Coordinates of N, CA and C in Angstrom, one line a residue:
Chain A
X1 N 160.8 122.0 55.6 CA 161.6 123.2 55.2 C 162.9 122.7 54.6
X2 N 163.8 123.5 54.0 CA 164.8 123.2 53.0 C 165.9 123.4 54.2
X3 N 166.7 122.8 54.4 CA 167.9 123.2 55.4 C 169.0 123.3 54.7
X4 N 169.7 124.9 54.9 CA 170.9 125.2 54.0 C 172.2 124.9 55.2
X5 N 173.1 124.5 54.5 CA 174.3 124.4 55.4 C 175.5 125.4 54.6
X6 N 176.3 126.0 55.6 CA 177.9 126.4 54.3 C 178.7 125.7 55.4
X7 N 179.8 126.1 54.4 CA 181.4 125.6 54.5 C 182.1 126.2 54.3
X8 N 183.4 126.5 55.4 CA 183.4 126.3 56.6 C 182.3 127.4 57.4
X9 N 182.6 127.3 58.2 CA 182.0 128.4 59.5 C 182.7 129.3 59.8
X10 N 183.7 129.2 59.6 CA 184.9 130.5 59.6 C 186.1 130.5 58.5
X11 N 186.4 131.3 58.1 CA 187.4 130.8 57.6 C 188.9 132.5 57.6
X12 N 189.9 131.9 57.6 CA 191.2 133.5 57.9 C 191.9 133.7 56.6
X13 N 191.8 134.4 56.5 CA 192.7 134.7 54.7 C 193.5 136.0 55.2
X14 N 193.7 136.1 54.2 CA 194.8 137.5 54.0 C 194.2 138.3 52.3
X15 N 194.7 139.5 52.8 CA 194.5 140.9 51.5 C 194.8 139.6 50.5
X16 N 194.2 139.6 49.7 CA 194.7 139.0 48.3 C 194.3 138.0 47.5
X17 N 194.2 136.9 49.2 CA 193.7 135.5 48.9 C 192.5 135.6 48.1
X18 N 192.2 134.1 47.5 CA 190.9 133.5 47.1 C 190.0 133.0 48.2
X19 N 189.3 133.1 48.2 CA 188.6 132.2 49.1 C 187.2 131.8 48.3
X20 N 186.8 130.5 48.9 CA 185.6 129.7 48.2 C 185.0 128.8 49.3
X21 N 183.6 129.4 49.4 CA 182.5 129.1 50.4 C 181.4 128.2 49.6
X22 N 181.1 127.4 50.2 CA 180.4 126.3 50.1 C 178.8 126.4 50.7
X23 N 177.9 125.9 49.5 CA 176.5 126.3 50.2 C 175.7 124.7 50.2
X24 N 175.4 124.5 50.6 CA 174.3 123.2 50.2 C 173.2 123.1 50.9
X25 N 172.2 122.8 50.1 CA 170.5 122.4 50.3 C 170.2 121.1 50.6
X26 N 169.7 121.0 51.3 CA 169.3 119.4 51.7 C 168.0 119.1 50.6
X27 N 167.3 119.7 49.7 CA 167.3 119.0 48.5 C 167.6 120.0 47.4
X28 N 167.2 119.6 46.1 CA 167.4 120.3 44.9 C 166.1 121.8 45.3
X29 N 167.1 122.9 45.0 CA 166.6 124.2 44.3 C 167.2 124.7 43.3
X30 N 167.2 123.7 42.0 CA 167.6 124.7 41.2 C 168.7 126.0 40.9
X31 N 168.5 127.0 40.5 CA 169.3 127.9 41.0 C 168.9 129.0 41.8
X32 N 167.4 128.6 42.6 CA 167.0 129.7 43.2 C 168.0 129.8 44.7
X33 N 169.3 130.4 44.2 CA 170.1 130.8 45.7 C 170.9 132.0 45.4
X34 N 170.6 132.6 46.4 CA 171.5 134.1 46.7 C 172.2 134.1 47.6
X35 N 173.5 135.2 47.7 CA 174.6 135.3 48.5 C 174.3 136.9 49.3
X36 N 174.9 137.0 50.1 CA 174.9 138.0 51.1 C 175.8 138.1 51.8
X37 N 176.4 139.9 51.5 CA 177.0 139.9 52.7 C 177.1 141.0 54.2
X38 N 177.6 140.3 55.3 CA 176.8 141.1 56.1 C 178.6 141.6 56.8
X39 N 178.4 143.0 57.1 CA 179.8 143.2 58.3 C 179.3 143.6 59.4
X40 N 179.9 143.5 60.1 CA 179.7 143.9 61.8 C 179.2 145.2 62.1
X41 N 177.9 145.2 62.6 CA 177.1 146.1 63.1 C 176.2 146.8 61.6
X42 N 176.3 145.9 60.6 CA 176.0 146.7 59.3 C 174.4 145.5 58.8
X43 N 173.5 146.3 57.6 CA 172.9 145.9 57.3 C 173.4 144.6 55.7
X44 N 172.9 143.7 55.7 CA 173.2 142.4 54.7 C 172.8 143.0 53.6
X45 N 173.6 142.8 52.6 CA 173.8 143.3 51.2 C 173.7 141.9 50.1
X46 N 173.1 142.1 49.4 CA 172.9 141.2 48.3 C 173.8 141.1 47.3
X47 N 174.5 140.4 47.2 CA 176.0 140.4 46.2 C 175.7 139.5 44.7
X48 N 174.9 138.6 44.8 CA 174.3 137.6 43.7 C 172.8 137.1 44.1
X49 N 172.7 136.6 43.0 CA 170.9 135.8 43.1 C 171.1 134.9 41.8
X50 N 170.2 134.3 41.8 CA 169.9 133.0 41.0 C 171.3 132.4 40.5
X51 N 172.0 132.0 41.5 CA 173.3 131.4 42.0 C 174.3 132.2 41.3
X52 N 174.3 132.5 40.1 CA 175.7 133.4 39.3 C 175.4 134.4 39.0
X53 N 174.2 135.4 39.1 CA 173.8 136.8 38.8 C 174.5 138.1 39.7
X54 N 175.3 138.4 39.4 CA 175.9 139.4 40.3 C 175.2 140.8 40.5
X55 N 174.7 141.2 41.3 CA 173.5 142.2 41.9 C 174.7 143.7 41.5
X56 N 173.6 144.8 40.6 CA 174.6 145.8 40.2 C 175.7 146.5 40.7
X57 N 176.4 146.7 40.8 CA 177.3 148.0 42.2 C 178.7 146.6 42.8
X58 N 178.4 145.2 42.3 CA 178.9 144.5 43.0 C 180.4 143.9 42.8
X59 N 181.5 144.2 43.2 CA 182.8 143.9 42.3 C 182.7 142.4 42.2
X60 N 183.5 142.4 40.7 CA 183.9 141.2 39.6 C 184.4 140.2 40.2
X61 N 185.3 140.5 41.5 CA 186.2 139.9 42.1 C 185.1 138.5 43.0
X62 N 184.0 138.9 43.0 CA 182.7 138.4 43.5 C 182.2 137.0 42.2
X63 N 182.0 136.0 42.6 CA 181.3 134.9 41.4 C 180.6 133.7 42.7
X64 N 179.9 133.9 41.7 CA 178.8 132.3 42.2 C 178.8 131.0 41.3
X65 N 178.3 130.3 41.5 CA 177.9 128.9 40.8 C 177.1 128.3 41.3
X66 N 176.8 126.7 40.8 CA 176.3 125.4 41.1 C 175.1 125.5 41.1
X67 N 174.1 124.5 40.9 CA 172.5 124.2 40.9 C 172.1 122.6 41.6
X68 N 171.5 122.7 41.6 CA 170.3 121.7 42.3 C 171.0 121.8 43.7
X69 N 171.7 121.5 44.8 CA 171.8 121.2 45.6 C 173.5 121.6 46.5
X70 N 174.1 122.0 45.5 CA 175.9 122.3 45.5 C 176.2 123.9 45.2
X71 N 176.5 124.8 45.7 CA 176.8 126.3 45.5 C 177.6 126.9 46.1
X72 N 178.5 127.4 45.5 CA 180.1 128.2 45.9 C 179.8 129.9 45.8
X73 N 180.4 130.4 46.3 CA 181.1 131.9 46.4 C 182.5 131.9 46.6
X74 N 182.8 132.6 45.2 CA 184.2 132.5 45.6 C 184.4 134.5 45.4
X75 N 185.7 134.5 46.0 CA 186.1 135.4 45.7 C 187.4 135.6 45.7
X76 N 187.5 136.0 44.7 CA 188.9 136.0 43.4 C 190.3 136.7 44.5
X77 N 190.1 137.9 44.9 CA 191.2 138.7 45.7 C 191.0 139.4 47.2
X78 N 191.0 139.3 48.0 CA 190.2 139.3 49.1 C 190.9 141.1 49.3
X79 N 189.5 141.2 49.1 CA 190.2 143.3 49.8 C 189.6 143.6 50.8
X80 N 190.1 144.7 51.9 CA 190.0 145.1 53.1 C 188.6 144.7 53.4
X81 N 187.7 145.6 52.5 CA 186.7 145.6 52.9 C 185.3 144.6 52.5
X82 N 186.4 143.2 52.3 CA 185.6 141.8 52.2 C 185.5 140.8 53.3
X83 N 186.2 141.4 54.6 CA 185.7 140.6 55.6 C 184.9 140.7 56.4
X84 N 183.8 140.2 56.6 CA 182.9 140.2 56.8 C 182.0 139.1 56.8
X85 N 180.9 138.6 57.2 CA 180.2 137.5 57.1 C 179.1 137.1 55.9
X86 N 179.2 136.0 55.7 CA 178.2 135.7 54.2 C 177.5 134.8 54.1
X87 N 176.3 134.9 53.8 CA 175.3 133.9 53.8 C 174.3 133.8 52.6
X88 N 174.1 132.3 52.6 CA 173.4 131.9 51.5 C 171.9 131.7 51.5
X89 N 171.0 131.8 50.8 CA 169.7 132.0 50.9 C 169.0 131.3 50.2
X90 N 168.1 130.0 50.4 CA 167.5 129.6 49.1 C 166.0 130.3 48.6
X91 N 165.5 130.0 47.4 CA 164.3 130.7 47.2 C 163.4 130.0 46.2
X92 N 163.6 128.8 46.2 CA 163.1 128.1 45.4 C 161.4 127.5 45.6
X93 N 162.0 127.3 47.6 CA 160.1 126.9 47.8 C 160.1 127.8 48.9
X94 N 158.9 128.1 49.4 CA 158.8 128.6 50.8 C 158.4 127.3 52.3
X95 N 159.1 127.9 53.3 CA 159.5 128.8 53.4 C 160.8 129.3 53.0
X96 N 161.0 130.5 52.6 CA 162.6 130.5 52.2 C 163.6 130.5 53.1
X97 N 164.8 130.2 53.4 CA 165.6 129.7 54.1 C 167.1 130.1 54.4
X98 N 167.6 130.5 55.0 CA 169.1 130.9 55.2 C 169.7 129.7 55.5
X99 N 171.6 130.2 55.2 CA 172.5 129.5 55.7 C 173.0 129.7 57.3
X100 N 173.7 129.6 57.8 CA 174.4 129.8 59.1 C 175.3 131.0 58.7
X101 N 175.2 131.0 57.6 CA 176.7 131.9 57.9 C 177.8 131.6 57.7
X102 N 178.9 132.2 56.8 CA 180.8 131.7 57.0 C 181.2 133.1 57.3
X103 N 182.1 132.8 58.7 CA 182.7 134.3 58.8 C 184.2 134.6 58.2
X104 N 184.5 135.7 57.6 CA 185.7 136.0 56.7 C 186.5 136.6 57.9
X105 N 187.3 136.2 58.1 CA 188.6 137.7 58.8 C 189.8 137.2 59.0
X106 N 190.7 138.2 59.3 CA 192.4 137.6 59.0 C 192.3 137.0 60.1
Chain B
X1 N 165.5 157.4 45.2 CA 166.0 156.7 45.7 C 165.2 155.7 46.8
X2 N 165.7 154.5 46.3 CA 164.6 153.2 47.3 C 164.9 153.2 49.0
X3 N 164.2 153.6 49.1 CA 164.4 153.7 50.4 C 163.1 153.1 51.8
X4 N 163.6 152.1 52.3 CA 162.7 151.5 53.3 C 163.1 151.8 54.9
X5 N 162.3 152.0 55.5 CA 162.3 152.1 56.8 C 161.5 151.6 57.9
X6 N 162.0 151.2 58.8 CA 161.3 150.4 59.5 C 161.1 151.2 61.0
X7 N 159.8 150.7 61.5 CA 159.1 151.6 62.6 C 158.3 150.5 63.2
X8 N 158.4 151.0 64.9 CA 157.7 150.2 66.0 C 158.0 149.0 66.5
X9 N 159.3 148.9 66.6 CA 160.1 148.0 67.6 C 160.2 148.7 68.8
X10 N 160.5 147.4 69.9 CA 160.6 148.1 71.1 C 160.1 147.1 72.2
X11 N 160.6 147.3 73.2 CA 160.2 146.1 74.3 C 158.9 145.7 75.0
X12 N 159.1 144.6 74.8 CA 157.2 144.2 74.8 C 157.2 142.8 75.7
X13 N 156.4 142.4 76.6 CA 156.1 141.3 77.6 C 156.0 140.2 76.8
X14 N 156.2 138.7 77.1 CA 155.8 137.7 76.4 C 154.8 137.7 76.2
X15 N 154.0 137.1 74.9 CA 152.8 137.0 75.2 C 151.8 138.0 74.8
X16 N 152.1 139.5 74.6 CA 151.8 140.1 73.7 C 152.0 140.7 72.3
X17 N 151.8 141.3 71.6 CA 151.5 142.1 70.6 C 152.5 143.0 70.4
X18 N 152.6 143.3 69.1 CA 153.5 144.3 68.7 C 153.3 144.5 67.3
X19 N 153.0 145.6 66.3 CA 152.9 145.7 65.0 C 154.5 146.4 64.4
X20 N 154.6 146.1 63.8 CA 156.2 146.7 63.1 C 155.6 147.2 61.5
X21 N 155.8 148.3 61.1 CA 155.8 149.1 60.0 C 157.0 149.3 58.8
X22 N 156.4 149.0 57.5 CA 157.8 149.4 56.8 C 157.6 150.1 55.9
X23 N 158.1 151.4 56.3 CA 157.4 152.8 54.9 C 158.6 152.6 53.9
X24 N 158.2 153.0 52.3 CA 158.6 152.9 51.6 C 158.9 154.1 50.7
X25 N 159.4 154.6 49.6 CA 159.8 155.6 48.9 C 160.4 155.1 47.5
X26 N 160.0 155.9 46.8 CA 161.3 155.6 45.3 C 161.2 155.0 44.4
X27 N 159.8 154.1 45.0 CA 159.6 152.7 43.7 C 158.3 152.9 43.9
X28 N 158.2 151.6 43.1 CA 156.6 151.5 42.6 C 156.3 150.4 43.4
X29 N 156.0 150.8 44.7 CA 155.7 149.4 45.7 C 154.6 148.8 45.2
X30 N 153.9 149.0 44.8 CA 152.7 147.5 44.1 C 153.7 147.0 43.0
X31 N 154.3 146.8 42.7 CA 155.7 145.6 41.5 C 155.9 145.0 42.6
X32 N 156.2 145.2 43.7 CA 157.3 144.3 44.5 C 156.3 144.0 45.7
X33 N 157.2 142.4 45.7 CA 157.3 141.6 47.1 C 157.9 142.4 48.1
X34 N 157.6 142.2 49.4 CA 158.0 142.7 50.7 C 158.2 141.7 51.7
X35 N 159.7 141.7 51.8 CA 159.7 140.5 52.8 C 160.8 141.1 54.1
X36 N 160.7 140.0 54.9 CA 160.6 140.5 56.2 C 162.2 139.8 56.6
X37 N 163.4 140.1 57.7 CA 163.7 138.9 57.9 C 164.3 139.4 59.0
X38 N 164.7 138.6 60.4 CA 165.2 139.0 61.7 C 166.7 138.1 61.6
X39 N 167.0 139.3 62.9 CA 168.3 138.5 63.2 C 168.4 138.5 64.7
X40 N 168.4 137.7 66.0 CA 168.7 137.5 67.0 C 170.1 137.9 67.3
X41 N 170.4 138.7 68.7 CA 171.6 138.9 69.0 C 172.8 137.8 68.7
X42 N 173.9 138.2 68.0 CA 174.3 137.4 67.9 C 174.4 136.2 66.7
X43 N 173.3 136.6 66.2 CA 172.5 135.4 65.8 C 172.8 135.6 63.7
X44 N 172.1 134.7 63.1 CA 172.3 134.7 61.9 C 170.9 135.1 61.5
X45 N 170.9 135.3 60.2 CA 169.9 135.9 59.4 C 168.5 134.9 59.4
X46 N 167.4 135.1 59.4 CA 166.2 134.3 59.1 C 165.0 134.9 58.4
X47 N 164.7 133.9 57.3 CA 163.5 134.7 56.9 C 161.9 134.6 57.7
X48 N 161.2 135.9 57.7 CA 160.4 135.8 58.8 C 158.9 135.7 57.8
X49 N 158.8 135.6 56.2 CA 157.9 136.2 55.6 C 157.7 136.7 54.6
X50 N 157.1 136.8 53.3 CA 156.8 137.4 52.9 C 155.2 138.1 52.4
X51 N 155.2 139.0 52.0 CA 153.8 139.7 51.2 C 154.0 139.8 50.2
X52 N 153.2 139.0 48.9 CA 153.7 139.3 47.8 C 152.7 140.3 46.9
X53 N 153.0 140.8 45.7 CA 152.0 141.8 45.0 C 151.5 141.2 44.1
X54 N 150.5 142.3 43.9 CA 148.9 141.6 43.1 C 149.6 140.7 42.0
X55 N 151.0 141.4 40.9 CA 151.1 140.5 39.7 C 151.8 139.2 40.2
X56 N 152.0 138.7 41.4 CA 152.8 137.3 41.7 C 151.8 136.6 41.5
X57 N 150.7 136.5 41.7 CA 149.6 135.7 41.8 C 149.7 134.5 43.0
X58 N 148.9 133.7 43.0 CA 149.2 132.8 44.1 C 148.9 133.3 45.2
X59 N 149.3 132.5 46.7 CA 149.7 132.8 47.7 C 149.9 134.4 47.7
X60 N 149.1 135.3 48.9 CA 150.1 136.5 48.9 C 150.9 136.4 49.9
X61 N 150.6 135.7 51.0 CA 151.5 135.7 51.8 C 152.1 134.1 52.4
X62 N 153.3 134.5 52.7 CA 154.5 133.0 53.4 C 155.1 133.4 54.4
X63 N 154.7 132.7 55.4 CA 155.5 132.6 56.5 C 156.5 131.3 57.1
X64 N 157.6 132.1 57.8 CA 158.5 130.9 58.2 C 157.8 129.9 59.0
X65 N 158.3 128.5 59.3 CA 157.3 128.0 60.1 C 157.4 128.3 61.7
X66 N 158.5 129.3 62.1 CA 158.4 129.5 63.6 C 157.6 130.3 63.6
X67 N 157.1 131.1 62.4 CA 156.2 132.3 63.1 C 154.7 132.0 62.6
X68 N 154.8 131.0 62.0 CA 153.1 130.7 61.4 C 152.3 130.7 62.5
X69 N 151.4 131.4 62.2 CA 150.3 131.3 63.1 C 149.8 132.3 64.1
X70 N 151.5 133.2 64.3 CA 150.9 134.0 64.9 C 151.4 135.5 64.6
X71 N 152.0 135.6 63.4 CA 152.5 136.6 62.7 C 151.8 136.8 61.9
X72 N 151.2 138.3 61.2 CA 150.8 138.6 59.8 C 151.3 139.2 59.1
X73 N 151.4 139.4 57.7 CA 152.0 140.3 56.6 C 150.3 140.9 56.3
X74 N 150.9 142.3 56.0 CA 150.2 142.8 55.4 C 150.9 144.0 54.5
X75 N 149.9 144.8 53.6 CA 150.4 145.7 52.4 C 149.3 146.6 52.9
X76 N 149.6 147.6 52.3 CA 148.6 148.5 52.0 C 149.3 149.7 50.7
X77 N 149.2 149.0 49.6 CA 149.7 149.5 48.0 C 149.2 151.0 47.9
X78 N 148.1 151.9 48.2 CA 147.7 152.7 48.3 C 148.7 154.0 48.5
X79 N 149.3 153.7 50.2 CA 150.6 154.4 51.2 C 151.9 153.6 51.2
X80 N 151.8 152.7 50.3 CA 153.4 151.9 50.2 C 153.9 151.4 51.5
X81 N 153.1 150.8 52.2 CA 153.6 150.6 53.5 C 153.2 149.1 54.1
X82 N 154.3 148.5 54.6 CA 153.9 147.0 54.3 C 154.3 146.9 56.3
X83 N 153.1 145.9 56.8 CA 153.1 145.7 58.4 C 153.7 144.6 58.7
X84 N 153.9 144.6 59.9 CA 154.4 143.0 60.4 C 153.8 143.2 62.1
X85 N 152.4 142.5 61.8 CA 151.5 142.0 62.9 C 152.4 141.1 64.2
X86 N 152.4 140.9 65.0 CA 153.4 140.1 65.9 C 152.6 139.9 67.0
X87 N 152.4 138.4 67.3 CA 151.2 138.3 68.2 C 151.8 136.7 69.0
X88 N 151.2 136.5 69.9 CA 151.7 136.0 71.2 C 153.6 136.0 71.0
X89 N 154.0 136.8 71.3 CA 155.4 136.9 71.4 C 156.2 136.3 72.3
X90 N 157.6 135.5 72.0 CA 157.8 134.7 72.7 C 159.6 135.6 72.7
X91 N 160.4 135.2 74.1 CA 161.8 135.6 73.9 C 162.5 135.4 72.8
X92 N 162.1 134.1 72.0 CA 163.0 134.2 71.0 C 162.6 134.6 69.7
X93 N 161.9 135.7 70.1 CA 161.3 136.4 68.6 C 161.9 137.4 68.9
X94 N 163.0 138.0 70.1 CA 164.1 138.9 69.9 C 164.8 139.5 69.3
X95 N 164.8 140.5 68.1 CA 165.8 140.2 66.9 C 165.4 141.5 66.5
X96 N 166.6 142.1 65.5 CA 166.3 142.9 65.0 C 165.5 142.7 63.4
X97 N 164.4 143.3 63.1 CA 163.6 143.2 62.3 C 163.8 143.9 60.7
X98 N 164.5 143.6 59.9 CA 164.2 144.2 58.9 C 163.1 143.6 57.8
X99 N 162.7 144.9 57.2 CA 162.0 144.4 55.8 C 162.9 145.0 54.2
X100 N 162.6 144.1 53.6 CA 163.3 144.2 52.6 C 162.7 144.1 51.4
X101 N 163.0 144.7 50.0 CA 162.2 145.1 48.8 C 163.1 143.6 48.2
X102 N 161.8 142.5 47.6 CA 162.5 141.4 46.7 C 162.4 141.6 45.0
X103 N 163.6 141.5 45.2 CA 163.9 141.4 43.2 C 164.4 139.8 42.9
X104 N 163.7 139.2 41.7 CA 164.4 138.0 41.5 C 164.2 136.9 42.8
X105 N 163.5 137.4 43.5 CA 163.1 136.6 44.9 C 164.3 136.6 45.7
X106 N 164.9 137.6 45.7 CA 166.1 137.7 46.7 C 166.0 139.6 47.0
X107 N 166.4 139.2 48.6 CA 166.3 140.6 49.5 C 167.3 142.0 48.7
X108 N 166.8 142.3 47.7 CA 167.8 143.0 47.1 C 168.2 144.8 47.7
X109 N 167.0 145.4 48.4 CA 167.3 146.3 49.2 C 166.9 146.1 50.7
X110 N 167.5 146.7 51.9 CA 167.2 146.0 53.2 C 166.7 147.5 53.7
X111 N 166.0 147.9 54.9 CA 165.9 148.8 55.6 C 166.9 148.8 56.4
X112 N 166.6 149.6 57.4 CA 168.0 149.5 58.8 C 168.3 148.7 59.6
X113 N 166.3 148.5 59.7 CA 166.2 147.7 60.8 C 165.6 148.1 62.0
X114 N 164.6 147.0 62.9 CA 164.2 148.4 64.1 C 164.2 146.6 65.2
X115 N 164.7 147.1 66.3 CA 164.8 146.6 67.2 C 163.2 145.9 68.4
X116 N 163.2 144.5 68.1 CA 162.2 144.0 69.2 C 162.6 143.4 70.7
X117 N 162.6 143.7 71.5 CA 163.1 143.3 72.7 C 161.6 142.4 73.1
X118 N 161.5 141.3 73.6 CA 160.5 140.5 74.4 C 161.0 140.0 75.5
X119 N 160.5 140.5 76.7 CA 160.9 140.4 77.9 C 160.1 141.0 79.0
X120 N 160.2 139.9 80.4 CA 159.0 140.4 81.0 C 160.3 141.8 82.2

């Protein structure tokens, strides 16, 4: 199986900040990787796919990158209702595979 | 409006059985993959599976390797309603269970979710 790691595991921002999450594959998938995000007590929302495709409804402030094995989420201005936790997904082979998780909060 | 729901969670002895249901609405469930994924108290997201449709070709179905063997996917395109078989059950198959409609091979809409407790 493909083991995804992020970076960090937590991380504290404030209203405004950037922040940029780290994904990595223990081998190459291309760009089959998606981002997700989940808040407390809530169902996980799909924010990107095939590493930089932003899923419709999803704000700008939201971007992806990287391929074969290296992948970020960043987010440009951090608003209220971006903290919350996010995870990366790969989809390239089965079985398909989650990250751990990075949790967002002030 | 796409709308999935999930049915037949609920507290079950190790060791047995449990089917989980995910009714569907709003699409054209034969286009799409149907996949599955839990989350343990606490716990982070995992994929438990998928069922894919007649135009993927291939494999119809993939499972994670904790649940190979004794989990099933199944469809039934007919009623739009996609199962999740669950067999010798173990405590840490715990989790809340969603299924989810894949676009792009990523979970692009989620159900709510329905709760499995395994415990004697």
């Amino acid at each position: 199986d493909i083991q995804m790691t992020q970076s960090p595991s937590s991380v504290s921002a404030s209203v405004g900040d950037g922040v940029t999450i780290s994904c990595r594959a223990s081998q190459g998938i291309g760009s089959w990787l998606a981002w997700y995000q989940q808040k407390a007590g809530k169902v996980p929302k799909l924010l990107i796919y095939g590493a930089s495709n932003l899923q419709g409804g999803v704000p700008s402030r939201f971007s992806g990158s990287g391929s074969g094995t290296e992948f970020t989420l960043t987010i440009s201005s951090l608003q209220p209702e971006d903290f919350a936790t996010y995870y990366c997904q790969q989809s390239n082979s089965f079985p398909f595979t989650f990250g751990p998780g990075t949790k967002v909060d002030i | 409006e796409v709308q999935l729901v999930e049915s037949g969670g609920g507290l079950v002895q190790p060791g047995r059985s449990l089917r989980l249901s995910c009714t569907t609405s709003g699409f054209a469930f034969g286009d799409y993959a149907i996949a599955w994924v839990r989350q343990g108290p606490g716990q982070g997201l995992e994929w438990v599976g998928v069922s894919r449709n007649k135009a993927s070709g291939g494999t119809r179905t993939e499972y994670a390797t904790s649940v190979r063997g004794r989990f099933i996917l199944s469809r039934d395109d007919s009623k739009s309603i996609a199962h999740l078989q669950m067999n010798s059950l173990k405590p840490e198959d715990t989790a809340v269970y969603y299924c989810t409609r894949e676009e792009f091979d990523a979970s692009e809409t989620w159900g709510q979710g329905t709760l499995v407790t395994v415990s004697s």
